[in-house]
Amino acid sequence: MLSSKTRLAPERAGNLQQVSPQATSKSKPKSKSQLISIEKYGDQAGAVMHELSRSVHGEVRFDPASRSLYASDLSVYRQVPIGVVIPHDADDVIAAVDVCRKHQVPILGRGCGTSLAGQCCNVAVVIDFSKYMNQIREIDLHNRTARVEPGVICDELRHAANKFGLTFAVDPATHKYCTFGGMIGNNSCGVHSMMGGKTVDNVEELEILTYDGLHLTVDKPIESSLKQILRRGGRQAEIYSRLRTLSDRYGNEVRRRYPQIPRRVSGYNLDELLPENGFNVARSLVGSESTLALVLSAKVRLMHNHPKRALLVVGYPDLGTAGDHVPEILRFHPIGLEGFHKHVIQNMHQKGKKISAAEMLPKGDIWLLVEFGGDTQAEANTQAEAVIRVLSKLPGDHETKLFEKKEDQDALWHARESGVGASRVPNEEDAWPSWEDTAVAPEKLGAYLREFSDLVTKQFGYKWTVFGHFGQGCIHTRITFDLKSREGLSKFRRFMEEGSDLVIRYGGSLSGEHGDGQAKGELLPKMFGPKLMEAFREFKSIWDPQWRMNPGKLIDANPLDQNIRVGPDYQPRPVLTHFKFPEDKGSMSLATERCFGVGKCRSLDGDTMCPSFRATREEKTARAAALDCSLRCCAAIAS
């Protein structure tokens, strides 16, 4: 018989406790002018490496190759870390933090490295949880929850839960390789956030470790347990007391300034500390991008997984009309409502990649994928057919097709998930993230898309690829920023400034899924104002008094046009090779840029080029496979 709790791996953390004395530093935050450089910690690196090697049972890597591997993510930024720790378990993480605190060096907790705003690279000791701390500890069928370690890949839990008719609702396009640590750090979302909310809405508890050594579980405490914590005293009581004061002081400003839209991911989740939200300490930490504490495990919510799906595809001639129809579609409560532009298909074909869904799509230049779920196919179809009838009465050209077969639906979803990879055609359309995922209220989407399209193409003359979560007003855009010249970088800054003015004018959020990091962090004062920025600084200081957790990201962030990985000073070393790389201007360095960090080589399923990663869970084998794939493609072209 199936028990109400299915235990999948042994508990390894032991009893939660404070493992070292609390820090007494009340140092003020660093200003933007005090940017961290690797030279600042160069003299300490040897001592830190030596002590980590003695204290940590896992792997400690301070060699140049390892540091280079972890110097960039899926963003436009690059910062060489001090070193890398790959812990075996929570005890290793505690030991590593103790050493780093002794030497006052910064720390960054890392997921799978696909962050788009630069929050996953820093001059810090990087702690990579993905190789060993990747166990699903428990699935509780009675309470519909699961306990996972930070290195668990999203699809691992979804596949395990699906055996019992359950799912974890949040499924980003990177669901085959993104990890829970990164999803919690960024407050990730996905197609089925339509039915289940953002990551923050699905977190019940977090086991955390702070820089000053506090190791505890945080949740949404009931009043009696909160009073007990405060009576007990100590560092946890100090934190909770200061959080309540913070909530009281800034509560009205939070209520006034936070956009009431489905996809507000920017800033800290101070709204979770409000009395009406139950003083949810765990959820207030979600989306903090490793700037407050490290997550050692998480208890997350599971929900019913509809066994049958109906996928309605609607083709439109333009973005604005597609956006205009979204509010009407939402009246029927789809479980997914995504969109992508024909440019995705065109770019994939240009790269020689077959998209089987291309022949299945209805007529149009932009498509909405509207998914309904049900316990029977008829139940799902009925909802989709109701939408078809309503759309027929709305102004604006469109064409619809309904798909029932799973293989057809999978092909269509693959086309949507190809958006990131399709956004970049080397040497022809070098599109980059940074703007990426702004969000507005769905009822304003059509008007916003028209203005934003004019901003990108008419005012700035960029090319762009569009896709994203139309049902929640969150639009992904990859844009051909020129980041290799000073003029291009200046233009990039102007665009980021004007784009942020536009989305704020529409009452939106600078980030609707991928976090603020360095790309959006500098712009947050525009969105939140001076009072809430001060609240954010106080919030960080409560958890991280010494400001050593992922500094220069999200809060008082480094300038958005610094630390650019291919900036004006980018001068890769020329390498003499047998192949001439005619499609890459004869340059091996340009050929290697075909791998830009999307992370598909880190997938555990059988459809990627990297069986090495599936066997080792090693970042270096994933990167090596991706580079090998890029070079083989170039060699094939050259021959």
XYZ file of C-alpha atoms in Angstrom:
639
model
C 0.000 0.000 0.000
C 1.049 3.557 -0.638
C 1.750 5.405 2.580
C 0.761 9.003 3.076
C 4.447 9.910 3.158
C 6.766 8.472 0.551
C 10.353 8.959 1.670
C 12.797 9.096 -1.220
C 16.083 9.876 0.501
C 17.359 10.024 4.080
C 17.413 13.251 6.026
C 20.939 14.577 6.244
C 20.698 17.916 7.956
C 20.094 16.731 11.499
C 18.640 19.003 14.147
C 18.430 22.649 13.262
C 20.463 24.879 15.482
C 22.574 27.988 15.676
C 26.022 26.740 14.730
C 28.207 29.739 15.448
C 28.055 32.992 17.385
C 26.053 35.803 15.886
C 27.918 38.574 14.129
C 27.957 41.924 15.831
C 28.832 44.016 12.797
C 26.256 46.647 11.878
C 28.239 47.964 8.939
C 26.411 50.083 6.386
C 25.826 48.875 2.835
C 28.453 49.384 0.200
C 27.830 52.217 -2.215
C 27.893 51.737 -5.960
C 31.307 53.368 -6.150
C 32.829 50.602 -4.026
C 32.678 47.897 -6.668
C 34.324 44.658 -5.618
C 37.304 43.506 -7.666
C 39.072 40.180 -7.526
C 42.275 41.950 -6.520
C 40.707 42.866 -3.172
C 40.677 39.211 -2.147
C 43.700 37.975 -4.080
C 45.996 37.840 -1.052
C 43.395 35.924 0.983
C 42.523 33.361 -1.653
C 45.322 30.946 -0.742
C 44.471 30.965 2.954
C 40.737 30.585 2.240
C 41.384 27.679 -0.124
C 43.669 25.953 2.390
C 41.153 26.209 5.239
C 38.235 25.178 3.046
C 40.160 22.114 1.870
C 40.659 21.062 5.494
C 37.081 21.828 6.593
C 34.924 20.681 3.682
C 34.453 17.027 2.730
C 33.185 18.012 -0.707
C 35.224 19.638 -3.460
C 37.166 22.891 -3.243
C 38.320 24.384 -6.532
C 40.374 27.544 -6.787
C 42.192 26.709 -10.028
C 41.886 29.167 -12.961
C 39.828 26.786 -15.117
C 37.176 26.214 -12.440
C 36.958 29.895 -11.610
C 36.537 30.679 -15.297
C 33.709 28.142 -15.603
C 31.736 29.907 -12.871
C 32.539 33.469 -14.006
C 29.434 33.934 -16.150
C 25.835 32.810 -16.398
C 23.094 33.315 -19.004
C 23.333 37.087 -18.566
C 25.561 39.672 -20.250
C 27.825 39.822 -17.187
C 31.092 38.185 -16.135
C 32.865 38.297 -12.771
C 35.630 35.861 -11.858
C 34.895 34.205 -8.499
C 37.407 33.801 -5.688
C 36.866 30.059 -5.748
C 34.242 27.321 -5.883
C 32.939 24.935 -3.223
C 30.867 21.887 -4.169
C 29.451 20.657 -0.837
C 28.418 17.089 -0.095
C 25.818 18.111 2.492
C 24.605 20.819 4.849
C 27.536 20.282 7.205
C 29.879 21.142 4.352
C 27.965 24.347 3.672
C 28.146 25.314 7.342
C 31.887 24.657 7.386
C 32.424 26.667 4.192
C 30.486 29.646 5.508
C 32.476 29.536 8.762
C 35.735 29.831 6.809
C 34.425 32.602 4.563
C 33.146 34.546 7.552
C 36.526 34.245 9.273
C 38.184 35.840 6.237
C 35.266 38.206 5.496
C 34.963 37.071 1.879
C 31.599 37.220 0.040
C 29.471 34.168 -0.743
C 27.173 33.301 -3.643
C 24.845 30.280 -3.680
C 24.426 28.938 -7.220
C 21.737 26.882 -8.968
C 22.249 25.761 -12.565
C 23.724 29.073 -13.728
C 20.971 30.230 -16.081
C 20.172 33.507 -14.340
C 19.538 36.295 -16.838
C 20.228 39.401 -14.777
C 23.774 38.661 -13.559
C 22.883 37.501 -10.047
C 24.668 34.169 -10.555
C 28.205 35.541 -11.035
C 30.223 37.546 -8.535
C 33.615 38.053 -6.957
C 32.780 35.619 -4.179
C 33.174 32.044 -3.067
C 30.585 30.270 -5.206
C 28.744 27.366 -3.556
C 27.396 24.988 -6.212
C 24.666 22.761 -4.763
C 23.783 20.898 -7.947
C 26.286 18.009 -7.937
C 25.618 16.418 -4.541
C 22.830 18.231 -2.674
C 20.168 17.089 -5.108
C 17.904 14.695 -3.204
C 14.113 14.677 -2.990
C 13.910 13.897 0.712
C 10.190 13.319 0.970
C 6.855 13.471 -0.815
C 3.947 13.847 1.599
C 0.824 12.745 -0.249
C -1.548 13.607 2.584
C -0.466 17.250 2.802
C 0.569 17.497 -0.848
C 4.050 18.768 -0.130
C 7.606 17.738 -0.946
C 10.928 18.421 0.737
C 13.813 19.009 -1.658
C 17.474 19.941 -1.494
C 18.584 23.018 -3.472
C 20.238 21.009 -6.255
C 17.084 19.074 -7.213
C 16.158 19.767 -10.842
C 12.591 20.985 -11.334
C 11.558 18.100 -13.590
C 12.922 15.510 -11.151
C 10.282 16.519 -8.625
C 7.581 16.959 -11.256
C 8.176 13.450 -12.635
C 8.263 11.934 -9.142
C 5.066 13.727 -8.090
C 3.290 12.889 -11.329
C 3.319 9.198 -10.381
C 0.790 10.152 -7.703
C -1.266 12.527 -9.851
C 0.465 15.611 -8.432
C 2.768 18.264 -9.836
C 4.890 21.250 -8.858
C 3.113 24.024 -10.735
C 6.098 26.242 -11.495
C 7.744 25.098 -14.729
C 10.057 27.643 -16.392
C 11.216 26.979 -19.950
C 14.383 25.642 -18.291
C 12.384 23.060 -16.281
C 14.580 20.205 -17.556
C 17.688 21.609 -15.860
C 16.908 24.527 -13.493
C 17.309 23.707 -9.792
C 15.129 24.535 -6.814
C 17.852 26.625 -5.202
C 17.905 28.898 -8.233
C 14.121 28.899 -8.580
C 13.722 29.969 -4.962
C 16.516 32.514 -5.321
C 14.937 34.120 -8.381
C 11.246 33.524 -7.533
C 10.892 31.688 -10.827
C 7.645 31.266 -12.711
C 6.528 29.287 -15.743
C 3.726 28.273 -18.063
C 1.648 26.778 -15.249
C 2.098 29.684 -12.873
C -1.305 30.468 -14.367
C -2.786 27.730 -12.184
C -0.284 27.550 -9.328
C 1.383 30.930 -8.916
C 5.044 31.913 -8.679
C 7.638 29.976 -6.689
C 6.912 32.197 -3.689
C 3.301 30.977 -3.671
C 4.482 27.364 -3.452
C 7.053 27.559 -0.628
C 5.956 26.354 2.815
C 9.287 26.186 4.697
C 12.935 26.966 4.091
C 15.935 25.541 5.880
C 18.477 28.358 5.690
C 21.980 29.348 6.757
C 22.977 32.978 7.239
C 26.441 34.450 6.787
C 26.775 34.931 10.552
C 26.124 31.210 11.105
C 22.444 30.946 12.055
C 21.012 27.612 10.852
C 17.255 27.322 11.199
C 13.944 26.577 9.526
C 11.673 29.512 8.696
C 8.015 29.340 7.765
C 4.761 31.205 8.493
C 4.739 31.041 12.285
C 1.472 30.922 14.164
C 1.134 33.527 16.903
C 1.971 31.143 19.746
C 5.181 29.908 18.109
C 6.169 33.475 17.228
C 5.788 34.529 20.864
C 7.890 31.541 21.920
C 10.661 32.500 19.492
C 10.686 36.063 20.773
C 10.753 34.941 24.429
C 13.645 32.572 23.768
C 15.898 35.413 22.656
C 19.058 35.095 20.598
C 19.744 35.856 16.957
C 16.498 34.394 15.594
C 14.434 36.426 18.042
C 16.366 39.549 17.048
C 15.656 38.901 13.363
C 11.947 38.272 13.879
C 11.538 41.291 16.142
C 13.249 43.565 13.612
C 11.186 42.094 10.776
C 7.955 42.925 12.621
C 9.174 46.468 13.221
C 10.128 46.758 9.551
C 6.695 45.567 8.477
C 4.954 48.029 10.780
C 7.109 50.956 9.657
C 6.894 50.404 5.910
C 3.644 48.434 5.569
C 1.566 51.257 4.116
C 4.291 52.104 1.602
C 4.457 48.444 0.545
C 0.701 48.383 0.030
C 0.844 51.618 -1.963
C 3.886 51.025 -4.173
C 3.900 47.286 -4.917
C 2.189 46.658 -8.288
C -0.902 44.477 -7.875
C -0.169 42.316 -10.904
C 0.400 38.556 -11.311
C 4.121 38.857 -12.011
C 5.742 41.334 -9.614
C 9.118 39.705 -8.982
C 11.281 42.834 -8.574
C 12.474 43.869 -5.129
C 12.268 41.930 -1.867
C 8.989 40.249 -0.868
C 8.252 42.583 2.031
C 4.559 42.144 1.273
C 4.793 38.616 2.718
C 5.559 40.133 6.149
C 2.340 42.157 6.244
C -0.254 41.075 8.850
C -2.800 40.234 6.160
C -0.279 37.756 4.713
C 0.484 36.174 8.077
C 4.080 37.356 8.603
C 5.394 34.653 6.254
C 9.145 34.725 6.886
C 9.918 31.879 4.474
C 8.191 33.529 1.546
C 9.770 36.894 2.307
C 13.142 35.280 1.503
C 12.054 33.880 -1.864
C 13.433 35.927 -4.747
C 16.284 37.375 -2.678
C 18.924 36.087 -5.121
C 21.344 34.766 -2.484
C 21.708 38.265 -1.027
C 20.262 37.282 2.384
C 20.902 33.610 3.176
C 21.650 30.197 1.672
C 18.827 27.688 1.199
C 19.763 24.174 2.385
C 16.361 22.563 1.786
C 12.790 23.584 1.082
C 9.302 22.284 1.729
C 7.204 23.082 -1.332
C 3.545 22.737 -2.270
C 2.266 20.156 -4.749
C -1.090 20.284 -6.525
C -3.416 18.154 -8.629
C -2.072 17.430 -12.104
C -4.809 17.408 -14.746
C -4.461 14.109 -16.640
C -5.988 15.470 -19.861
C -5.112 18.652 -21.727
C -6.540 20.611 -24.624
C -4.245 23.072 -26.390
C -5.837 25.889 -28.344
C -3.476 27.752 -30.686
C -4.580 31.176 -31.887
C -2.737 32.966 -34.699
C -2.718 36.770 -34.979
C -1.237 39.225 -37.490
C 0.307 41.464 -34.828
C 1.388 41.627 -31.195
C -1.101 44.280 -30.144
C -4.179 42.310 -31.193
C -2.883 39.197 -29.447
C -2.390 41.252 -26.287
C -5.864 42.794 -26.588
C -7.502 39.349 -26.588
C -5.689 38.065 -23.485
C -8.164 39.491 -20.896
C -11.105 37.840 -22.662
C -9.318 34.480 -22.738
C -8.497 34.764 -19.039
C -12.213 34.776 -18.190
C -12.180 31.018 -18.922
C -9.310 30.284 -16.482
C -6.767 28.495 -18.684
C -3.942 26.709 -16.892
C -1.434 28.125 -19.383
C -1.464 31.087 -21.775
C 1.787 31.639 -23.647
C 2.831 33.488 -26.763
C 5.659 33.554 -29.294
C 6.452 35.403 -32.510
C 7.210 33.907 -35.949
C 10.778 35.156 -35.518
C 11.336 32.186 -33.171
C 10.517 29.759 -35.998
C 12.500 31.741 -38.572
C 15.630 31.840 -36.428
C 15.486 28.145 -35.617
C 15.230 27.333 -39.322
C 18.105 29.714 -40.044
C 20.195 27.790 -37.526
C 19.358 24.526 -39.283
C 17.100 23.250 -36.505
C 13.810 21.614 -37.402
C 10.682 22.805 -35.609
C 8.010 20.190 -36.289
C 5.294 22.487 -34.949
C 5.883 25.011 -37.743
C 3.561 23.155 -40.131
C 0.872 22.767 -37.471
C 0.441 26.436 -36.602
C -2.587 28.405 -37.798
C -2.058 31.433 -40.019
C -0.410 34.324 -38.213
C 2.768 36.136 -37.189
C 2.239 35.744 -33.449
C 0.636 32.778 -31.710
C -1.049 32.314 -28.356
C -0.964 28.831 -26.831
C -3.979 28.455 -24.532
C -4.012 25.282 -22.432
C -6.939 23.835 -20.496
C -6.862 20.865 -18.155
C -9.493 18.377 -17.110
C -10.043 14.908 -15.716
C -11.420 13.927 -19.129
C -10.578 15.085 -22.645
C -14.156 16.263 -23.133
C -13.904 18.490 -20.047
C -10.711 20.125 -21.328
C -12.052 20.499 -24.864
C -15.279 22.135 -23.681
C -13.333 24.995 -22.106
C -11.240 25.531 -25.235
C -14.294 25.501 -27.490
C -15.938 28.180 -25.335
C -12.914 30.431 -25.950
C -13.150 29.837 -29.707
C -16.761 31.052 -29.656
C -15.910 34.192 -27.690
C -12.910 35.069 -29.859
C -15.064 34.858 -32.990
C -17.044 37.841 -31.700
C -14.020 40.050 -30.936
C -12.522 42.621 -33.322
C -9.226 41.737 -34.950
C -8.136 38.990 -37.335
C -7.236 35.595 -35.908
C -7.302 31.894 -36.716
C -7.635 28.973 -34.266
C -6.671 25.307 -34.116
C -7.370 22.854 -31.282
C -4.958 20.026 -30.461
C -5.770 16.978 -28.318
C -2.876 14.570 -28.993
C -0.026 14.762 -26.506
C 2.634 14.457 -29.211
C 1.187 17.465 -31.049
C 0.980 19.464 -27.854
C 4.573 18.585 -26.934
C 5.767 19.778 -30.348
C 3.968 23.092 -29.946
C 5.310 23.634 -26.439
C 8.793 22.841 -27.741
C 8.411 25.690 -30.232
C 7.537 28.077 -27.402
C 10.392 26.814 -25.201
C 12.833 27.328 -28.091
C 12.485 31.087 -27.653
C 15.719 31.550 -25.726
C 17.832 29.440 -28.075
C 16.166 30.950 -31.145
C 16.905 34.480 -30.009
C 20.539 34.302 -31.046
C 21.859 33.614 -34.558
C 25.657 34.005 -34.311
C 27.113 36.854 -36.385
C 23.694 37.675 -37.825
C 21.439 38.398 -34.881
C 23.448 38.588 -31.685
C 20.580 39.168 -29.294
C 21.153 39.447 -25.551
C 19.120 39.342 -22.353
C 18.894 42.128 -19.765
C 15.518 43.658 -20.519
C 14.083 40.132 -20.836
C 11.034 39.805 -18.567
C 9.194 42.954 -17.628
C 5.542 42.498 -16.668
C 2.356 44.564 -16.730
C -1.268 43.851 -15.848
C -2.754 41.536 -18.520
C -5.539 44.018 -19.278
C -2.880 46.570 -20.319
C -0.828 44.133 -22.392
C -1.970 45.099 -25.885
C -1.326 48.821 -25.402
C 2.003 48.161 -23.692
C 3.195 45.872 -26.501
C 2.418 48.489 -29.140
C 4.408 51.186 -27.341
C 7.243 48.848 -26.458
C 7.496 47.607 -30.056
C 7.848 51.188 -31.255
C 10.515 51.847 -28.624
C 12.603 48.837 -29.696
C 12.303 49.033 -33.469
C 11.517 52.641 -34.377
C 13.289 54.642 -31.701
C 16.319 52.400 -31.149
C 16.443 50.383 -34.376
C 17.063 47.040 -32.667
C 15.940 43.621 -33.867
C 14.174 41.513 -31.267
C 12.645 38.136 -30.511
C 9.406 38.006 -28.499
C 7.894 35.186 -26.458
C 6.607 34.697 -22.953
C 3.800 34.420 -20.450
C 1.106 36.540 -22.102
C -1.571 35.325 -19.705
C 0.221 37.028 -16.813
C 1.484 40.039 -18.747
C 5.134 38.902 -18.614
C 6.953 39.301 -21.932
C 10.387 37.891 -22.722
C 12.401 39.903 -25.221
C 15.859 39.223 -26.610
C 17.266 42.359 -28.236
C 20.305 42.960 -30.463
C 22.186 45.200 -28.060
C 25.696 46.094 -29.237
C 27.744 45.383 -26.130
C 31.169 45.350 -27.811
C 31.555 49.083 -28.459
C 31.378 52.120 -26.200
C 28.711 53.671 -28.407
C 26.660 50.480 -28.297
C 26.998 50.237 -24.531
C 25.858 53.828 -24.135
C 22.837 53.085 -26.332
C 22.134 49.984 -24.216
C 22.011 52.122 -21.076
C 19.659 54.643 -22.712
C 17.339 51.841 -23.760
C 17.270 50.317 -20.278
C 16.446 53.729 -18.798
C 13.672 54.519 -21.288
C 12.276 50.990 -21.201
C 12.027 51.109 -17.420
C 10.202 54.446 -17.608
C 7.677 52.871 -19.976
C 6.900 49.771 -17.901
C 6.619 51.822 -14.703
C 4.235 54.213 -16.453
C 2.054 51.168 -17.137
C 2.164 50.219 -13.431
C 4.313 47.169 -14.129
C 7.349 45.395 -12.717
C 10.912 45.577 -14.022
C 11.192 41.844 -13.449
C 8.357 39.383 -13.870
C 10.298 36.140 -13.545
C 14.083 36.223 -13.752
C 14.993 38.626 -10.953
C 16.757 41.981 -10.738
C 20.413 41.021 -10.298
C 22.666 43.658 -11.833
C 20.617 44.300 -14.986
C 17.581 45.703 -13.149
C 18.894 46.379 -9.639
C 20.149 49.865 -10.470
C 16.692 50.790 -11.799
C 14.683 49.713 -8.738
C 14.518 53.218 -7.165
C 12.375 54.271 -10.126
C 9.880 51.523 -9.398
C 9.788 51.581 -5.601
C 10.868 55.070 -4.515
C 13.310 56.140 -1.755
C 11.306 54.882 1.238
C 11.057 51.303 -0.001
C 14.688 51.315 -1.124
C 15.611 52.145 2.458
C 13.300 49.357 3.622
C 15.134 46.953 1.284
C 18.477 48.016 2.784
C 17.164 47.463 6.301
C 15.795 44.065 5.283
C 19.169 43.002 3.919
C 20.966 44.309 7.001
C 18.669 42.304 9.284
C 19.660 39.048 7.585
C 23.167 39.936 6.402
C 24.599 42.626 8.707
C 28.012 42.580 7.044
C 26.636 42.719 3.478
C 28.693 39.714 2.374
C 25.944 37.738 0.612
C 26.129 38.243 -3.186
C 27.013 41.952 -2.902
C 26.255 44.319 -5.759
C 23.162 42.403 -6.864
C 19.496 43.379 -6.514
C 20.038 45.933 -3.734
C 22.489 48.834 -4.273
C 23.465 46.951 -7.390
C 26.526 47.501 -9.542
C 25.845 49.754 -12.552
C 24.014 47.871 -15.294
C 26.697 48.648 -17.894
C 29.686 47.360 -15.901
C 31.160 43.832 -15.712
C 29.965 43.216 -19.305
C 31.479 39.939 -20.457
C 31.966 41.048 -24.091
C 32.357 44.780 -23.473
C 34.481 47.331 -25.352
C 37.669 45.886 -23.837
C 36.862 42.337 -24.912
C 39.992 40.988 -26.640
C 39.932 37.177 -26.810
C 43.244 35.504 -27.431
C 43.623 34.438 -31.096
C 43.974 30.685 -31.554
C 45.428 29.069 -34.680
C 43.231 26.151 -35.783
C 43.006 23.757 -38.714
C 39.410 24.729 -39.518
C 38.837 28.226 -40.910
C 35.370 28.912 -39.412
C 34.062 30.890 -42.405
C 30.669 31.427 -40.747
C 32.437 33.003 -37.750
C 34.777 35.385 -39.566
C 37.602 32.883 -39.214
C 37.574 33.240 -35.441
C 37.440 30.374 -32.962
C 36.474 32.866 -30.235
C 33.380 33.869 -32.210
C 32.614 30.193 -32.756
C 32.686 29.560 -29.022
C 30.157 32.382 -28.527
C 27.590 30.055 -30.090
C 27.423 28.632 -26.576
C 25.982 31.545 -24.576
C 24.898 29.874 -21.346
C 21.362 28.603 -21.935
C 22.218 25.465 -19.948
C 20.508 22.742 -22.032
C 23.681 20.663 -21.719
C 22.830 20.294 -18.010
C 19.645 18.324 -18.699
C 19.284 14.812 -17.279
C 16.993 13.500 -20.000
C 18.174 11.797 -23.175
C 17.670 14.577 -25.718
C 20.825 16.627 -25.165
C 24.366 16.330 -26.370
C 25.834 15.673 -22.939
C 25.695 12.167 -21.435
C 28.786 13.215 -19.461
C 26.779 15.649 -17.361
C 24.092 13.042 -16.704
C 26.801 10.755 -15.346
C 28.833 13.308 -13.372
C 26.637 16.395 -12.788
C 29.815 18.349 -13.480
C 29.684 21.908 -14.769
C 32.919 21.361 -16.686
C 31.557 18.363 -18.603
C 28.418 20.293 -19.502
C 30.417 23.277 -20.738
C 32.858 21.040 -22.593
C 29.998 19.268 -24.361
C 28.386 22.557 -25.337
C 31.672 23.907 -26.677
C 32.346 20.667 -28.535
C 28.885 20.848 -30.093
C 29.498 24.457 -31.198
C 32.868 23.631 -32.722
C 31.563 20.512 -34.461
C 28.817 22.607 -36.049
C 31.396 25.138 -37.216
C 33.665 22.383 -38.518
C 30.793 20.871 -40.484
C 30.112 24.249 -42.062
C 33.811 24.724 -42.824
C 34.084 21.333 -44.511
